[in-house]
């Protein structure tokens, strides 16, 4: 079974310190990430450039995708505050290795733009261009639902399991009912990245397994994408893999293959060779 990680970061400088629990190192190169992937048994990965601490990271990600086309692709971004960037959308995927768009919108000023409708110009243009968009929708589920309902042909991705990013254990799942209700909208998928972060227990993180089961049950294996965000995980890369491949008895066979990479690639249009 080939495995594709739905989110990794690489960077070559830290203009500001890496956010949250990300490794406090000055760089993570494509070659260093490939070494970690090889040791963990991961075949390919979708790079999310950490522009907040390295403004040049998107260029670096595209260089990595060009140099290692069978190993990397990119989920990129541009300044969403500037409507002039509308001109970038129709040809966005003409950049070799570029698959779609992703804005975390983690911070209050960014979320204010979302709440006030300042980003509303993006959604119809991305829908028209066939671009998938990922966001940390778990922290603004109402607004995320509104976008998904208004633009039913826009493929949207809830980042990091769609959970309460600031919570762990039970607190991480406080909005689970609302999050799983979004599964009724067929244009919404879940990137199940960062799962180990949500547990304070050691591997195999038994106290979050039922919650993850509910997510996969709701969305189905065609709309759930395994991944790591490895540079901030509390466990090894290999444990991130085996947590899904060996510790979740309800995830097996073809469903497991889909969650571990096939469904992600289909959703974003990455023509990755699985066979």
Tab-separated table of C-alpha atoms in Angstrom:
chain	number	residue	atom	x	y	z
A	1	UNK	CA	0.000	0.000	0.000
A	2	UNK	CA	1.346	3.392	-0.973
A	3	UNK	CA	0.969	6.145	1.603
A	4	UNK	CA	0.551	9.866	0.933
A	5	UNK	CA	0.826	12.387	3.771
A	6	UNK	CA	-1.796	15.123	3.446
A	7	UNK	CA	0.323	17.778	5.192
A	8	UNK	CA	3.982	18.474	5.812
A	9	UNK	CA	5.961	21.702	6.090
A	10	UNK	CA	9.426	22.528	4.825
A	11	UNK	CA	11.219	25.853	5.235
A	12	UNK	CA	14.642	27.436	4.790
A	13	UNK	CA	14.506	30.333	7.230
A	14	UNK	CA	12.550	31.605	10.208
A	15	UNK	CA	11.741	35.279	9.839
A	16	UNK	CA	9.560	34.769	12.899
A	17	UNK	CA	9.604	31.688	15.174
A	18	UNK	CA	7.578	28.690	13.940
A	19	UNK	CA	4.101	28.806	15.411
A	20	UNK	CA	2.769	26.683	18.240
A	21	UNK	CA	4.519	23.374	18.852
A	22	UNK	CA	6.320	23.248	15.516
A	23	UNK	CA	10.009	22.393	15.722
A	24	UNK	CA	12.027	25.428	16.693
A	25	UNK	CA	14.651	24.919	14.003
A	26	UNK	CA	15.869	27.332	11.346
A	27	UNK	CA	15.099	25.033	8.448
A	28	UNK	CA	13.658	21.713	7.331
A	29	UNK	CA	14.805	20.896	3.811
A	30	UNK	CA	13.046	18.759	1.235
A	31	UNK	CA	15.833	16.206	1.552
A	32	UNK	CA	15.462	16.063	5.329
A	33	UNK	CA	11.720	15.553	4.959
A	34	UNK	CA	12.266	12.806	2.382
A	35	UNK	CA	14.613	11.019	4.783
A	36	UNK	CA	11.971	11.101	7.511
A	37	UNK	CA	9.308	9.941	5.070
A	38	UNK	CA	11.461	7.030	3.908
A	39	UNK	CA	12.132	5.941	7.485
A	40	UNK	CA	8.396	6.051	8.250
A	41	UNK	CA	7.308	4.270	5.064
A	42	UNK	CA	5.607	7.321	3.532
A	43	UNK	CA	5.757	7.492	-0.262
A	44	UNK	CA	4.679	11.059	-0.977
A	45	UNK	CA	3.503	14.204	0.782
A	46	UNK	CA	1.519	17.367	0.172
A	47	UNK	CA	3.576	20.386	1.224
A	48	UNK	CA	1.800	23.288	2.925
A	49	UNK	CA	4.237	26.243	2.831
A	50	UNK	CA	4.509	27.872	6.291
A	51	UNK	CA	4.402	31.418	4.933
A	52	UNK	CA	3.817	32.879	8.394
A	53	UNK	CA	7.395	32.183	9.434
A	54	UNK	CA	9.104	31.769	6.059
A	55	UNK	CA	7.697	34.008	3.307
A	56	UNK	CA	9.873	32.172	0.754
A	57	UNK	CA	8.558	28.726	1.664
A	58	UNK	CA	6.104	28.527	-1.228
A	59	UNK	CA	8.914	28.984	-3.741
A	60	UNK	CA	10.846	26.311	-1.849
A	61	UNK	CA	7.869	23.946	-1.955
A	62	UNK	CA	7.441	24.377	-5.704
A	63	UNK	CA	11.157	23.758	-6.194
A	64	UNK	CA	10.829	20.526	-4.184
A	65	UNK	CA	7.828	19.399	-6.242
A	66	UNK	CA	9.735	20.082	-9.441
A	67	UNK	CA	12.844	18.259	-8.228
A	68	UNK	CA	10.929	15.308	-6.722
A	69	UNK	CA	7.681	15.131	-8.741
A	70	UNK	CA	6.860	11.630	-7.543
A	71	UNK	CA	7.259	12.582	-3.906
A	72	UNK	CA	5.866	16.080	-3.392
A	73	UNK	CA	2.990	18.307	-4.447
A	74	UNK	CA	1.916	21.667	-3.005
A	75	UNK	CA	-1.146	23.268	-1.440
A	76	UNK	CA	-0.324	26.953	-1.818
A	77	UNK	CA	-1.687	30.376	-1.000
A	78	UNK	CA	-1.610	34.060	-1.807
A	79	UNK	CA	-2.613	37.169	0.148
A	80	UNK	CA	-6.378	36.680	0.533
A	81	UNK	CA	-6.880	40.313	1.540
A	82	UNK	CA	-6.062	41.553	-1.948
A	83	UNK	CA	-8.868	41.041	-4.500
A	84	UNK	CA	-6.346	41.788	-7.254
A	85	UNK	CA	-5.088	38.264	-6.661
A	86	UNK	CA	-8.258	37.079	-8.384
A	87	UNK	CA	-6.125	37.082	-11.523
A	88	UNK	CA	-3.958	34.287	-10.086
A	89	UNK	CA	-6.756	31.765	-9.669
A	90	UNK	CA	-7.517	30.653	-13.250
A	91	UNK	CA	-3.898	29.613	-13.874
A	92	UNK	CA	-3.039	28.560	-10.310
A	93	UNK	CA	-2.604	24.900	-11.180
A	94	UNK	CA	-0.382	25.678	-14.120
A	95	UNK	CA	2.444	25.981	-11.601
A	96	UNK	CA	4.102	22.537	-11.685
A	97	UNK	CA	3.166	20.619	-8.554
A	98	UNK	CA	0.519	23.090	-7.368
A	99	UNK	CA	-2.715	21.360	-6.390
A	100	UNK	CA	-4.915	23.916	-4.651
A	101	UNK	CA	-5.239	26.583	-1.966
A	102	UNK	CA	-4.984	26.598	1.782
A	103	UNK	CA	-5.450	29.285	4.406
A	104	UNK	CA	-5.425	28.291	8.079
A	105	UNK	CA	-7.088	31.544	9.243
A	106	UNK	CA	-5.956	30.789	12.766
A	107	UNK	CA	-5.725	34.288	14.169
A	108	UNK	CA	-8.489	36.772	15.075
A	109	UNK	CA	-7.563	39.390	12.413
A	110	UNK	CA	-7.757	36.694	9.715
A	111	UNK	CA	-11.037	35.354	11.063
A	112	UNK	CA	-12.442	38.898	11.157
A	113	UNK	CA	-11.907	39.099	7.397
A	114	UNK	CA	-13.837	35.853	7.026
A	115	UNK	CA	-16.689	36.961	9.287
A	116	UNK	CA	-17.018	40.334	7.540
A	117	UNK	CA	-17.115	38.763	4.073
A	118	UNK	CA	-13.819	40.300	2.943
A	119	UNK	CA	-12.770	36.933	1.489
A	120	UNK	CA	-16.034	36.242	-0.324
A	121	UNK	CA	-14.500	37.033	-3.699
A	122	UNK	CA	-12.326	33.917	-3.437
A	123	UNK	CA	-14.952	31.170	-3.217
A	124	UNK	CA	-16.764	31.582	-6.571
A	125	UNK	CA	-13.488	32.051	-8.412
A	126	UNK	CA	-11.979	28.891	-6.894
A	127	UNK	CA	-15.168	26.973	-7.619
A	128	UNK	CA	-15.039	28.100	-11.247
A	129	UNK	CA	-11.374	27.078	-11.533
A	130	UNK	CA	-11.944	23.685	-9.878
A	131	UNK	CA	-9.531	24.380	-7.020
A	132	UNK	CA	-9.833	22.592	-3.688
A	133	UNK	CA	-9.441	24.827	-0.618
A	134	UNK	CA	-8.308	23.763	2.841
A	135	UNK	CA	-8.985	25.770	6.013
A	136	UNK	CA	-8.950	25.295	9.780
A	137	UNK	CA	-12.709	25.217	9.584
A	138	UNK	CA	-13.057	23.536	12.961
A	139	UNK	CA	-12.610	26.923	14.603
A	140	UNK	CA	-15.278	28.633	12.469
A	141	UNK	CA	-17.705	25.852	11.575
A	142	UNK	CA	-20.695	28.138	10.990
A	143	UNK	CA	-18.843	30.231	8.416
A	144	UNK	CA	-17.304	27.134	6.839
A	145	UNK	CA	-20.752	25.582	6.420
A	146	UNK	CA	-22.028	28.790	4.845
A	147	UNK	CA	-19.302	28.737	2.202
A	148	UNK	CA	-19.908	25.054	1.450
A	149	UNK	CA	-23.661	25.605	1.080
A	150	UNK	CA	-23.329	28.666	-1.155
A	151	UNK	CA	-20.776	27.028	-3.467
A	152	UNK	CA	-21.755	23.349	-3.777
A	153	UNK	CA	-19.172	22.653	-6.490
A	154	UNK	CA	-16.296	24.061	-4.445
A	155	UNK	CA	-14.269	21.252	-2.886
A	156	UNK	CA	-13.511	22.199	0.708
A	157	UNK	CA	-11.235	20.516	3.247
A	158	UNK	CA	-11.557	20.752	7.019
A	159	UNK	CA	-7.985	20.775	8.309
A	160	UNK	CA	-6.710	18.827	11.318
A	161	UNK	CA	-9.777	16.595	11.759
A	162	UNK	CA	-12.090	19.624	11.940
A	163	UNK	CA	-11.705	19.567	15.720
A	164	UNK	CA	-11.129	22.202	18.400
A	165	UNK	CA	-7.477	22.905	17.656
A	166	UNK	CA	-6.795	24.381	21.088
A	167	UNK	CA	-8.259	21.429	22.992
A	168	UNK	CA	-7.014	17.968	23.859
A	169	UNK	CA	-8.728	14.771	24.964
A	170	UNK	CA	-12.477	15.412	25.455
A	171	UNK	CA	-12.037	19.142	24.888
A	172	UNK	CA	-10.840	18.512	21.333
A	173	UNK	CA	-14.204	16.957	20.426
A	174	UNK	CA	-16.581	19.554	21.886
A	175	UNK	CA	-17.936	20.445	18.421
A	176	UNK	CA	-17.917	16.919	17.012
A	177	UNK	CA	-21.672	16.768	16.416
A	178	UNK	CA	-21.627	20.020	14.463
A	179	UNK	CA	-18.522	18.951	12.572
A	180	UNK	CA	-19.898	15.539	11.574
A	181	UNK	CA	-23.206	17.134	10.538
A	182	UNK	CA	-21.246	18.916	7.809
A	183	UNK	CA	-20.723	15.503	6.188
A	184	UNK	CA	-24.193	15.892	4.656
A	185	UNK	CA	-22.600	18.381	2.284
A	186	UNK	CA	-20.846	16.287	-0.391
A	187	UNK	CA	-18.310	19.009	-1.196
A	188	UNK	CA	-16.749	18.870	2.298
A	189	UNK	CA	-13.875	16.520	3.163
A	190	UNK	CA	-11.690	16.085	6.260
A	191	UNK	CA	-7.917	16.139	6.396
A	192	UNK	CA	-7.198	13.895	9.376
A	193	UNK	CA	-3.850	15.500	10.063
A	194	UNK	CA	-2.405	16.132	13.494
A	195	UNK	CA	-4.561	13.516	15.239
A	196	UNK	CA	-1.935	12.546	17.888
A	197	UNK	CA	-1.798	16.184	18.971
A	198	UNK	CA	-5.347	15.894	20.310
A	199	UNK	CA	-4.447	13.309	22.954
A	200	UNK	CA	-2.426	13.723	26.140
A	201	UNK	CA	-2.122	9.944	26.343
A	202	UNK	CA	0.833	8.032	24.860
A	203	UNK	CA	0.684	6.056	21.627
A	204	UNK	CA	-1.708	4.559	20.500
A	205	UNK	CA	-3.836	7.466	21.790
A	206	UNK	CA	-6.767	5.259	22.747
A	207	UNK	CA	-8.895	8.075	24.138
A	208	UNK	CA	-9.337	9.735	20.717
A	209	UNK	CA	-9.921	6.602	18.661
A	210	UNK	CA	-13.712	6.614	19.081
A	211	UNK	CA	-13.894	10.237	17.997
A	212	UNK	CA	-11.861	9.518	14.881
A	213	UNK	CA	-14.135	6.558	14.177
A	214	UNK	CA	-17.154	8.860	14.267
A	215	UNK	CA	-15.505	11.197	11.775
A	216	UNK	CA	-14.698	8.430	9.304
A	217	UNK	CA	-18.179	6.952	9.730
A	218	UNK	CA	-19.742	10.329	8.948
A	219	UNK	CA	-17.619	11.332	5.961
A	220	UNK	CA	-16.638	7.911	4.638
A	221	UNK	CA	-13.193	6.867	3.399
A	222	UNK	CA	-13.578	8.823	0.155
A	223	UNK	CA	-13.585	12.097	2.097
A	224	UNK	CA	-11.077	11.409	4.886
A	225	UNK	CA	-7.372	11.999	4.297
A	226	UNK	CA	-4.620	10.728	6.613
A	227	UNK	CA	-1.674	13.023	7.261
A	228	UNK	CA	0.670	14.226	9.943
A	229	UNK	CA	1.824	17.846	10.137
A	230	UNK	CA	4.844	15.969	11.417
A	231	UNK	CA	6.938	18.954	12.490
A	232	UNK	CA	4.629	19.492	15.468
A	233	UNK	CA	3.659	15.932	16.389
A	234	UNK	CA	4.322	14.489	19.884
A	235	UNK	CA	5.267	11.066	18.480
A	236	UNK	CA	7.448	9.587	15.753
A	237	UNK	CA	6.563	9.731	12.072
A	238	UNK	CA	6.297	5.961	11.971
A	239	UNK	CA	3.830	6.026	14.889
A	240	UNK	CA	1.693	8.535	12.993
A	241	UNK	CA	1.501	5.930	10.218
A	242	UNK	CA	0.890	2.843	12.341
A	243	UNK	CA	-1.684	4.662	14.484
A	244	UNK	CA	-3.973	4.426	11.435
A	245	UNK	CA	-2.650	1.291	9.724
A	246	UNK	CA	-2.366	-0.938	12.817
A	247	UNK	CA	-4.287	0.531	15.761
A	248	UNK	CA	-7.739	1.268	14.297
A	249	UNK	CA	-9.374	-2.150	13.795
A	250	UNK	CA	-12.369	-0.620	12.029
A	251	UNK	CA	-10.180	0.833	9.241
A	252	UNK	CA	-9.101	-1.972	6.916
A	253	UNK	CA	-8.711	-3.069	3.313
A	254	UNK	CA	-9.784	-0.731	0.542
A	255	UNK	CA	-11.081	1.820	3.045
A	256	UNK	CA	-7.638	2.027	4.640
A	257	UNK	CA	-5.965	2.457	1.249
A	258	UNK	CA	-8.312	5.322	0.456
A	259	UNK	CA	-7.727	7.119	3.745
A	260	UNK	CA	-3.949	6.650	3.521
A	261	UNK	CA	-3.651	8.504	0.230
A	262	UNK	CA	-5.930	7.524	-2.625
A	263	UNK	CA	-8.845	9.712	-1.564
A	264	UNK	CA	-6.682	12.780	-0.989
A	265	UNK	CA	-5.153	12.556	-4.442
A	266	UNK	CA	-8.528	12.114	-6.087
A	267	UNK	CA	-10.047	15.050	-4.188
A	268	UNK	CA	-7.324	17.560	-5.079
A	269	UNK	CA	-6.599	16.184	-8.554
A	270	UNK	CA	-3.086	14.919	-7.887
A	271	UNK	CA	-2.345	12.366	-10.595
A	272	UNK	CA	-0.233	10.238	-8.287
A	273	UNK	CA	0.697	6.755	-9.514
A	274	UNK	CA	-0.542	4.228	-6.977
A	275	UNK	CA	-0.212	1.183	-9.231
